[in-house]
Amino acid sequence: MDSDLRLELYRKMILIRRFEEKTNQMYQKGKITGFCHLYIGEEAVGVGAISAIRETDYVVTGYRDHGQAIAKGVDPKRVMAELFGKEAGVSKGKGGSMHMFDKEKRFMGGDAIVGGDLPLAVGIGFAIKYQKIDDIVLCFFGDGAANEGAFHESFNLASLWNLPVLFFCENNKYGMGTSIERASSIEDLAKRAACYNIEWQIIDGMDVVEVYEATRKTAGRVRSQKRPEMIEAKTYRFKGHSVADPEVYRTKEEVEQWKVRDPIDRLRNKLKGEGILTDEKIKQIDDEVESVCGEAIEFADKSPFPPASAVCEHVYAGKF
Amino acid sequence: MAQMRYREALRDAHAEEMRRDNRVFVMGEDIAVWGGSFRVTEGLLAEFGAERVIDTPISEEVIVGAGIGAAMAGLRPIVELMTINFSLLAMDQIINHAAKLYYMSGGQLPIPMVIRAPQGAGQQLGAQHSQNLEAHFVHTPGLKVVIPSTAADAKGLLKTSVRDDDPIIFIEHEILYGMKGDVPDDNDFTIPLGVADVKREGSDVTIVAYSRMVHTVLEAASQLEKEDGISVELVDPRTLKPFDIDTVTKSVEKTGRLVIVEEDCRTCGVGAEIAASVGERAFYSLDAPILRVAGADVPIPYSRHLEQSAIPQTQDVVHAVKRILAGKAP
């Protein structure tokens, strides 16, 4: 893969890592409240996959959605403003951490019901087929979603109807605090796709180049063959399930073992080894990202809260 | 005007809206080749083809979810659920998704979708096939609930629903499908949501009823007029959300008495909400306590006599009207 593209993937991952670290700080300061699920550790998945599809392709995802929204091109300022509950937020302060939406960017939402976005992806895929256009849907879900009925109904229908949906499982090994060994009859969830006559593969979700390449090739087939496929990326979240997680269900040693595979460190070392990244360039990217995140926080902080009258707006689109 | 059955009026509404707008399609279980288990979609496959009249597997959650997704991406789906009882398998998609996406997205994602489903008891289909579930949907902000009682209302309201930009639960009644009525021929005959219809004018008592109960009340009203000279005004709200409280209030201000008749079970039903709203608005116009005639708080039983005991009958309405006019407590 050419060096510019790899630098771009590196920059996006750093941006999301810093954004999430700042989000955590803002949560501790009480600027952000409610549920808050950080993407730290899983950046290679969102960045690699979303960078490999077209701008016009749709993305739907679950509740760990800040990083993926940013990867899809949603303005970090408006993501942070949403976290702050501000009117300038991407969902006007009505969604919050788990419900980032940006229709223009075709980021069709963070869904906070486990598995809830899979049927929606099938419907968007149906609309693409109905409209005879060549977009695809990239549908993220976690390992937990694979045990929901919606997973099975959606896989069956997407395959039966030949819909352009790329089902992308981010297997971070835990559905909240229950490990996959304790929740699933099989650990390689992608094998379930075979039952629905859907092609599947398992990849290293801690390697952004591998995620990018796998998604690029798969998205190409989904687009040209108009058939769903499934990718399962093995990944890991370095932080708790949410910011309020005592982490009694996993050992520090396990977390440390996965941190050795930090996708950002891996790519940085590789690019340094190849002479593509220098210490100077690393600092330059860090500074750029720092300023994007700083501006996002400043923007969010200075933006007004929605007026109380907004509570009754957007319940109905039509006449009521 | 043409005489047609309730099911035929619904079918024509589908066909006219599908001819008018290419984004409209219909999907559901056995709706295409079979023509629908209540034959509402009969003939649509021949006219519009399998791309727009689509049989699905028995997978209610993804049928509804796919409808929502299609609406998110610019289509206008009509989703038929074979009976409303099966909507319970799709409740996550209906309540957590269809009803909330426009709001949660800060107004970016309207969901112009109609979910049609028949409900109701009276055919001895047992507890899992005889429910009335309107109260569940009325209780969910973001949904609209439409519930026609006649062929003309069915057609006019379905056409409006298809053109509306919100998710609509369009509730039909299994007993009404064969009922005939006059329906305007006009291709653009629509009925606005939130406008009640006074199905019978009267002066002694107001009855609010919808869906099949409209016909039960009409029967009772004829009997009361003939045998006792009692004049019943019947208001059919036609849509439960939005709800035309003004028409109901005006009628109660005229008659001073209100009886609400619903097939659904009594507790926390739509009747309770209507009674509360009228109490808030027209308490001083009331000459007697508001009465409800409602289904029993039981799962609907199979055996004919038991089933009939569980849902309001004409005589139950007659007795309620006589009681309210005598000023007696229920």
XYZ file of C-alpha atoms in Angstrom:
650
model
C 0.000 0.000 0.000
C 1.335 3.418 -0.867
C 2.780 5.553 1.869
C 0.379 8.493 1.545
C -2.594 6.237 2.153
C -0.919 4.624 5.146
C -0.088 8.044 6.570
C -3.707 9.031 6.119
C -4.899 5.918 7.955
C -2.370 6.682 10.714
C -3.578 10.272 10.999
C -7.237 9.226 11.223
C -6.479 6.674 13.927
C -4.533 9.208 15.985
C -7.340 11.712 15.582
C -9.901 9.244 16.898
C -7.606 8.120 19.751
C -7.062 11.719 20.894
C -10.705 12.603 20.395
C -11.737 9.719 22.630
C -9.128 10.586 25.262
C -10.480 14.125 25.320
C -14.005 12.766 25.467
C -13.035 10.768 28.536
C -11.530 13.897 30.137
C -14.641 15.914 29.370
C -16.739 13.156 30.892
C -14.660 13.288 34.088
C -15.152 17.063 34.142
C -18.902 16.625 33.897
C -19.174 18.247 30.458
C -20.423 14.957 29.008
C -22.965 12.817 30.841
C -25.080 9.722 30.243
C -23.625 6.615 28.650
C -20.300 6.994 26.869
C -18.567 4.122 25.047
C -15.049 4.867 23.875
C -13.453 3.484 20.716
C -9.904 3.370 22.079
C -8.150 0.201 20.880
C -10.561 -0.444 18.008
C -9.532 2.463 15.764
C -8.048 0.248 13.055
C -11.462 -1.293 12.393
C -13.467 1.864 11.818
C -10.680 3.694 10.040
C -9.571 0.786 7.859
C -13.075 -0.237 6.824
C -14.623 3.176 6.264
C -11.579 4.483 4.381
C -12.015 1.603 1.944
C -15.564 2.436 0.829
C -16.963 5.320 -1.192
C -18.267 8.559 0.250
C -21.729 7.757 -1.104
C -21.800 4.359 0.591
C -23.918 4.098 3.716
C -22.671 3.257 7.199
C -24.835 2.045 10.067
C -23.396 1.055 13.390
C -23.999 0.396 17.069
C -23.546 2.607 20.089
C -19.708 2.834 20.076
C -20.005 5.294 17.273
C -17.913 8.456 17.792
C -14.834 7.133 16.041
C -16.736 5.676 13.106
C -18.665 8.909 12.628
C -15.385 10.826 12.426
C -13.943 8.216 10.061
C -16.985 8.708 7.781
C -16.190 12.405 7.570
C -18.535 13.769 10.208
C -17.128 17.022 11.624
C -15.424 16.323 14.990
C -16.727 19.662 16.251
C -20.296 18.555 15.765
C -19.608 15.121 17.263
C -18.176 16.774 20.387
C -21.070 19.249 20.497
C -23.460 16.292 20.391
C -21.613 14.714 23.317
C -22.001 18.000 25.196
C -25.745 17.945 24.396
C -25.563 21.138 22.376
C -27.826 22.431 19.638
C -24.921 22.486 17.182
C -24.444 18.759 17.747
C -24.721 16.491 14.764
C -28.111 15.272 16.069
C -29.029 18.656 17.597
C -28.354 17.397 21.097
C -31.197 14.901 20.893
C -29.155 11.802 20.239
C -26.111 11.893 22.480
C -23.084 9.614 22.496
C -24.893 6.587 21.087
C -26.894 8.365 18.375
C -24.662 10.261 15.990
C -26.419 10.836 12.648
C -25.229 12.707 9.583
C -27.463 12.013 6.619
C -25.326 14.089 4.237
C -22.296 11.976 5.060
C -24.488 8.891 4.813
C -23.696 8.059 8.387
C -27.089 6.617 9.246
C -26.627 6.305 12.904
C -25.447 4.920 16.031
C -27.999 2.431 17.234
C -28.187 1.649 20.935
C -30.151 -1.573 20.649
C -27.716 -4.459 20.188
C -28.331 -5.846 16.688
C -30.903 -3.146 15.953
C -28.994 -1.728 12.999
C -28.828 -4.970 11.007
C -32.444 -4.898 9.796
C -31.978 -1.224 8.896
C -28.929 -2.135 6.810
C -31.022 -4.714 4.973
C -33.609 -2.034 4.233
C -31.037 0.448 2.983
C -29.566 -2.336 0.849
C -33.048 -3.017 -0.499
C -33.486 0.664 -1.373
C -30.157 0.660 -3.229
C -31.251 -2.347 -5.257
C -34.719 -0.864 -5.847
C -33.206 2.407 -7.044
C -30.731 0.491 -9.256
C -27.676 2.413 -8.006
C -24.323 0.937 -7.053
C -23.830 2.092 -3.479
C -23.334 -0.422 -0.698
C -24.104 -0.513 3.015
C -21.343 -1.071 5.542
C -23.067 -2.468 8.614
C -21.033 -2.611 11.815
C -22.096 -4.656 14.797
C -20.423 -6.223 17.784
C -19.943 -9.824 18.831
C -22.923 -9.415 21.165
C -25.245 -8.674 18.245
C -24.481 -12.024 16.641
C -26.577 -13.679 19.354
C -29.642 -11.563 18.643
C -32.474 -12.815 16.456
C -32.115 -9.707 14.296
C -28.693 -10.963 13.149
C -30.164 -14.179 11.772
C -33.257 -12.637 10.200
C -31.103 -9.984 8.544
C -28.509 -12.399 7.187
C -31.211 -14.616 5.760
C -33.037 -11.784 4.017
C -29.927 -10.019 2.715
C -28.761 -13.264 1.136
C -32.191 -14.317 -0.132
C -32.731 -10.950 -1.802
C -29.134 -10.434 -3.006
C -28.605 -7.130 -1.221
C -25.369 -5.104 -1.258
C -24.663 -5.223 2.479
C -21.200 -5.707 3.927
C -21.835 -7.084 7.399
C -18.853 -6.133 9.532
C -18.522 -7.736 12.945
C -16.232 -5.965 15.388
C -15.496 -8.828 17.708
C -13.930 -7.227 20.770
C -14.476 -10.389 22.774
C -16.918 -8.938 25.270
C -20.628 -8.182 25.238
C -20.442 -5.683 28.039
C -18.823 -7.846 30.743
C -19.589 -11.286 29.353
C -16.794 -12.816 27.326
C -17.541 -14.464 24.025
C -16.640 -17.859 25.463
C -19.442 -17.397 27.979
C -21.955 -16.039 25.465
C -21.525 -17.775 22.137
C -21.593 -21.390 21.025
C -18.755 -20.562 18.612
C -15.967 -17.986 18.881
C -15.501 -17.442 15.151
C -18.782 -15.705 14.537
C -18.214 -15.289 10.812
C -18.776 -19.008 10.362
C -22.454 -18.335 11.001
C -22.592 -16.504 7.673
C -22.008 -19.796 5.856
C -25.431 -21.014 7.011
C -26.952 -18.185 4.994
C -24.847 -18.811 1.921
C -22.870 -15.637 2.635
C -19.108 -15.476 1.977
C -17.116 -14.726 5.121
C -13.596 -14.068 6.346
C -11.842 -13.384 9.623
C -9.199 -10.678 9.825
C -6.879 -9.009 12.318
C -8.756 -5.960 13.535
C -5.603 -4.556 15.129
C -3.946 -4.060 11.730
C -5.404 -1.119 9.851
C -3.769 -2.041 6.554
C -5.238 -5.535 6.694
C -8.675 -4.126 7.553
C -8.434 -1.636 4.699
C -7.337 -4.182 2.114
C -9.902 -6.788 3.164
C -12.705 -4.235 3.127
C -11.653 -2.761 -0.197
C -11.719 -6.138 -1.919
C -14.893 -7.259 -0.193
C -16.719 -3.985 -0.835
C -15.775 -4.332 -4.505
C -17.373 -7.767 -4.683
C -20.462 -6.676 -2.733
C -20.855 -3.810 -5.195
C -20.278 -5.752 -8.390
C -21.891 -9.058 -7.465
C -24.690 -7.427 -5.486
C -24.404 -9.995 -2.742
C -23.848 -9.583 0.985
C -20.607 -10.695 2.597
C -19.333 -10.813 6.146
C -16.041 -9.742 7.662
C -15.233 -10.481 11.273
C -12.388 -8.416 12.709
C -10.856 -9.620 15.954
C -10.243 -6.532 18.014
C -10.141 -5.309 21.582
C -11.223 -2.271 23.536
C -8.523 -0.934 25.804
C -10.998 0.965 27.970
C -14.062 -0.348 29.769
C -17.354 -1.119 28.054
C -18.426 2.390 29.005
C -16.733 5.023 31.112
C -18.457 3.513 34.148
C -16.981 0.019 34.066
C -15.195 -1.543 37.063
C -13.646 -4.152 34.690
C -14.002 -7.056 37.086
C -14.479 -9.491 34.246
C -11.005 -9.367 32.682
C -7.441 -9.298 33.971
C -4.939 -6.480 33.674
C -2.578 -8.984 32.056
C -5.069 -9.662 29.288
C -5.479 -5.964 28.590
C -1.691 -5.491 28.557
C -1.248 -8.386 26.126
C -3.645 -6.739 23.691
C -2.041 -3.341 24.135
C 1.144 -4.800 22.730
C -0.832 -5.035 19.493
C -1.987 -1.396 19.632
C -2.905 -0.626 16.000
C -1.487 2.882 16.183
C 1.878 1.809 17.661
C 2.133 -0.967 15.110
C 1.633 1.289 12.132
C 3.825 4.020 13.574
C 6.715 1.601 14.114
C 6.292 0.154 10.668
C 6.215 3.554 8.972
C 9.193 4.699 11.029
C 11.096 1.582 10.060
C 10.416 2.324 6.416
C 11.507 5.925 6.855
C 8.055 7.259 5.971
C 7.423 8.671 9.433
C 10.074 10.728 11.201
C 9.935 12.029 14.766
C 9.319 15.443 13.303
C 6.408 14.243 11.187
C 4.963 12.349 14.149
C 5.006 15.525 16.216
C 3.468 17.482 13.378
C 0.546 15.030 13.129
C 0.164 15.025 16.931
C 0.004 18.823 16.957
C -2.531 18.921 14.117
C -4.746 16.387 15.826
C -4.383 18.147 19.156
C -5.603 21.350 17.594
C -8.581 19.632 15.856
C -9.629 18.167 19.210
C -9.018 21.447 21.035
C -11.179 23.292 18.527
C -13.880 20.643 18.864
C -13.993 21.106 22.626
C -13.977 24.874 22.361
C -16.757 24.765 19.780
C -18.826 22.386 21.887
C -18.270 24.373 25.049
C -19.209 27.714 23.499
C -22.274 26.410 21.657
C -25.650 27.022 23.287
C -27.827 24.263 24.681
C -31.007 23.689 22.683
C -33.894 25.870 23.872
C -36.510 24.124 26.011
C -38.967 24.559 23.132
C -36.899 22.086 21.070
C -38.142 19.203 23.197
C -41.323 18.920 21.128
C -39.664 19.460 17.738
C -38.827 16.536 15.441
C -41.299 14.105 16.945
C -43.162 14.101 13.622
C -41.927 15.077 10.188
C -45.405 15.469 8.722
C -48.429 17.364 9.914
C -49.572 16.511 13.424
C -69.296 6.610 -5.781
C -68.791 2.904 -6.053
C -69.977 0.136 -3.754
C -67.058 -1.932 -2.607
C -65.775 -3.981 0.253
C -63.380 -2.645 2.869
C -60.644 -4.964 1.533
C -61.212 -3.787 -2.043
C -61.046 -0.161 -0.980
C -57.693 -0.873 0.655
C -56.442 -2.663 -2.439
C -57.444 0.261 -4.642
C -55.666 2.677 -2.318
C -52.477 0.607 -2.695
C -52.801 0.500 -6.465
C -53.537 4.195 -6.897
C -50.667 5.275 -4.673
C -48.265 2.848 -6.361
C -49.255 4.214 -9.763
C -48.802 7.762 -8.502
C -45.405 7.292 -6.806
C -42.680 4.849 -7.850
C -41.127 4.986 -4.398
C -44.130 3.181 -2.937
C -43.866 -0.596 -2.647
C -45.555 -3.216 -0.519
C -44.067 -6.197 1.249
C -45.203 -8.794 3.730
C -45.877 -12.453 4.342
C -47.823 -14.111 1.503
C -48.974 -10.785 0.103
C -47.846 -11.279 -3.497
C -48.467 -14.743 -4.937
C -51.158 -15.621 -2.407
C -52.617 -12.110 -2.490
C -52.569 -11.621 1.275
C -54.150 -13.808 3.898
C -57.131 -11.441 3.934
C -56.760 -10.840 0.165
C -56.138 -7.106 0.557
C -53.221 -7.121 -1.881
C -54.882 -9.424 -4.419
C -54.005 -8.490 -7.989
C -51.201 -6.091 -7.137
C -48.464 -8.522 -8.183
C -49.916 -8.769 -11.680
C -49.984 -5.014 -12.124
C -46.757 -3.961 -10.398
C -44.510 -7.018 -10.559
C -42.319 -8.748 -8.023
C -40.008 -5.779 -7.581
C -42.733 -3.743 -5.922
C -45.057 -6.402 -4.504
C -42.828 -8.563 -2.407
C -43.304 -11.779 -0.479
C -41.097 -12.009 2.596
C -40.103 -14.865 4.818
C -41.827 -15.091 8.206
C -39.401 -12.684 9.851
C -41.355 -9.801 11.308
C -38.419 -8.018 12.907
C -36.442 -7.734 9.682
C -39.525 -7.076 7.545
C -40.315 -4.002 9.613
C -36.643 -3.078 10.021
C -36.076 -3.356 6.280
C -39.065 -1.105 5.732
C -37.520 1.464 8.047
C -34.135 1.203 6.352
C -35.746 1.584 2.934
C -37.554 4.681 4.187
C -34.258 6.066 5.537
C -32.833 5.718 2.041
C -35.710 7.458 0.264
C -38.458 4.897 -0.403
C -42.034 4.859 0.909
C -42.770 1.321 2.052
C -46.083 -0.236 2.929
C -45.398 -3.189 5.195
C -48.194 -5.651 5.837
C -48.087 -7.662 9.019
C -50.388 -10.628 8.639
C -52.032 -9.792 11.947
C -51.225 -7.219 14.563
C -50.377 -9.999 16.979
C -47.175 -10.564 15.006
C -46.160 -6.939 15.428
C -44.993 -7.998 18.864
C -42.082 -9.777 17.163
C -41.140 -6.473 15.548
C -41.713 -4.198 18.523
C -38.016 -3.266 18.804
C -37.984 -2.023 15.243
C -41.341 -0.254 15.568
C -40.818 1.417 18.920
C -37.054 1.759 19.266
C -36.424 2.590 15.626
C -39.369 3.735 13.479
C -40.791 5.940 16.204
C -37.480 7.485 17.268
C -35.147 7.898 14.309
C -36.532 11.256 13.191
C -36.234 12.641 16.695
C -32.885 11.089 17.621
C -31.348 12.317 14.385
C -32.444 15.869 15.126
C -34.880 15.858 12.215
C -32.593 14.345 9.574
C -34.315 11.030 9.016
C -38.069 10.994 8.515
C -39.558 7.490 8.262
C -42.409 7.631 5.724
C -43.678 4.095 6.239
C -47.078 2.504 6.692
C -47.343 -0.679 8.723
C -50.727 -2.236 7.979
C -52.139 -4.957 10.156
C -55.568 -6.335 10.972
C -56.621 -6.933 14.548
C -59.641 -7.888 16.569
C -61.596 -10.744 18.058
C -64.743 -12.484 16.890
C -63.535 -15.337 14.753
C -62.581 -17.820 17.461
C -58.883 -17.665 16.649
C -57.672 -17.945 20.220
C -55.716 -15.614 22.466
C -52.654 -15.160 20.241
C -54.653 -14.175 17.152
C -57.414 -11.979 18.559
C -55.785 -9.049 20.294
C -56.408 -5.341 19.942
C -53.105 -3.550 20.401
C -53.835 0.067 19.479
C -53.124 1.341 22.984
C -49.521 0.089 22.748
C -48.876 2.187 19.662
C -50.826 5.246 20.742
C -48.629 5.259 23.823
C -45.487 5.639 21.715
C -44.472 9.177 20.685
C -43.338 9.278 17.069
C -45.987 6.900 15.731
C -49.300 7.854 14.205
C -52.216 5.436 14.584
C -54.994 5.156 12.009
C -57.978 2.867 12.489
C -60.736 3.073 9.848
C -64.218 1.632 10.307
C -65.659 1.856 6.774
C -64.572 1.156 3.212
C -64.441 4.864 2.344
C -62.436 5.734 5.449
C -60.106 2.813 4.773
C -59.345 4.079 1.302
C -59.067 7.772 2.061
C -56.984 7.255 5.157
C -54.629 4.716 3.591
C -53.898 7.083 0.718
C -53.188 9.894 3.162
C -51.002 7.589 5.245
C -48.892 6.587 2.252
C -48.348 10.268 1.450
C -47.512 11.141 5.058
C -43.877 11.498 6.163
C -44.169 9.643 9.470
C -44.365 5.997 10.514
C -48.017 5.029 10.648
C -49.611 2.030 12.286
C -52.639 1.415 10.092
C -54.986 -0.900 11.957
C -57.643 -2.803 10.045
C -60.246 -5.158 11.496
C -60.606 -8.748 10.393
C -64.409 -8.684 10.656
C -64.677 -5.554 8.496
C -62.825 -6.803 5.401
C -66.008 -8.115 3.768
C -68.173 -5.131 4.694
C -69.447 -3.026 1.786
C -69.734 0.712 1.594
C -69.841 3.665 -0.798
C -66.397 4.885 -1.806
C -65.676 8.026 -3.865
C -64.126 7.300 -7.267
C -61.780 10.281 -7.237
C -58.112 9.233 -7.522
C -57.185 11.976 -5.117
C -59.808 11.165 -2.517
C -57.947 11.439 0.779
C -59.032 11.978 4.373
C -56.810 14.068 6.625
C -55.413 12.465 9.763
C -56.770 13.817 13.027
C -60.263 14.620 11.745
C -63.116 12.701 13.372
C -66.275 11.777 11.544
C -69.701 12.085 13.138
C -71.164 8.812 11.922
C -74.584 9.590 13.358
C -75.958 12.815 14.725
C -77.953 12.854 17.945
C -78.772 14.885 21.023
C -79.066 12.724 24.153
C -75.696 11.040 24.474
C -72.322 11.058 22.727
C -70.693 7.740 21.963
C -67.089 7.580 20.829
C -66.213 4.368 19.012
C -63.802 3.301 16.305
C -63.056 0.336 14.056
C -65.546 -2.523 14.328
C -67.240 -0.985 17.365
C -68.629 1.774 15.143
C -70.947 -0.830 13.651
C -71.872 -2.299 17.021
C -72.786 1.190 18.201
C -74.788 1.965 15.043
C -76.869 -1.140 15.717
C -77.383 -0.170 19.335
C -78.267 3.395 18.340
C -80.982 2.202 15.933
C -82.451 -0.002 18.604
C -82.366 2.773 21.213
C -84.090 5.184 18.871
C -86.764 2.726 17.833
C -87.534 1.252 21.226
C -86.828 4.113 23.603
C -86.701 7.296 21.534
C -83.116 7.903 22.611
C -80.983 9.956 20.237
C -77.334 8.858 20.036
C -74.530 10.899 18.483
C -71.684 8.667 17.312
C -68.227 10.156 16.848
C -65.659 7.998 15.058
C -62.199 9.544 15.595
C -60.799 7.434 12.693
C -57.254 8.207 13.791
C -56.188 7.718 17.392
C -52.987 9.681 16.956
C -53.448 12.478 16.107
C -56.780 12.484 17.955
C -59.559 14.944 17.186
C -60.439 15.852 20.756
C -62.190 19.036 19.607
C -64.963 17.199 17.770
C -65.498 14.878 20.720
C -65.562 17.780 23.201
C -68.014 19.746 21.075
C -70.341 16.768 20.918
C -70.152 16.213 24.693
C -70.886 19.886 25.300
C -74.045 19.388 23.247
C -75.265 16.122 24.788
C -73.806 16.331 28.301
C -73.094 12.594 28.332
C -70.276 10.424 27.062
C -69.998 6.681 26.564
C -66.787 5.276 25.073
C -66.967 1.896 23.358
C -63.805 -0.046 22.604
C -63.162 -3.683 21.743
C -59.753 -3.573 23.413
C -59.510 -4.520 27.067
C -60.426 -1.785 29.517
C -57.345 -1.143 31.635
C -55.140 1.663 30.302
C -56.953 1.469 26.985
C -57.596 4.298 24.560
C -60.961 4.830 26.273
C -59.230 5.789 29.490
C -57.258 8.467 27.661
C -60.370 9.835 25.948
C -62.234 9.923 29.264
C -59.374 11.781 30.938
C -59.110 14.305 28.099
C -62.831 15.015 28.069
C -62.792 15.287 31.874
C -60.091 17.930 31.616
C -61.860 19.898 28.905
C -65.568 19.498 29.432
C -66.129 18.462 33.052
C -68.721 21.161 33.677
C -70.685 20.157 30.593
C -71.145 16.620 31.865
C -74.506 15.656 33.352
C -73.339 12.169 34.327
C -70.091 10.267 34.886
C -68.352 9.129 31.691
C -68.928 5.415 31.027
C -66.730 2.926 29.226
C -67.907 -0.203 27.473
C -64.757 -2.204 26.840
C -63.381 -5.653 26.344
C -62.758 -7.754 29.431
C -59.257 -7.767 30.907
C -58.619 -11.326 29.778
C -56.744 -13.107 26.992
C -59.378 -13.740 24.308
C -60.757 -17.283 24.707
C -61.575 -19.700 21.894
C -65.039 -21.009 22.690
C -67.696 -18.924 20.955
C -69.749 -17.925 23.982
C -66.671 -17.138 26.014
C -65.220 -15.046 23.215
C -68.438 -13.073 22.772
C -68.477 -12.450 26.538
C -65.009 -10.971 26.349
C -65.860 -8.255 23.783
C -68.601 -5.596 23.818
C -71.944 -6.605 22.294
C -74.784 -4.430 21.027
C -76.760 -5.003 24.201
C -73.830 -3.869 26.356
C -73.936 -0.541 24.546
C -77.726 -0.305 24.895
C -77.478 -0.914 28.650
C -74.685 1.605 29.094
C -76.694 4.302 27.315
C -79.749 3.583 29.445
C -77.643 3.684 32.598
C -75.994 6.980 31.744
C -79.355 8.538 30.911
C -80.804 7.275 34.190
C -77.869 8.959 35.941
C -76.821 5.686 37.509
C -73.256 4.787 38.332
C -71.744 1.953 36.239
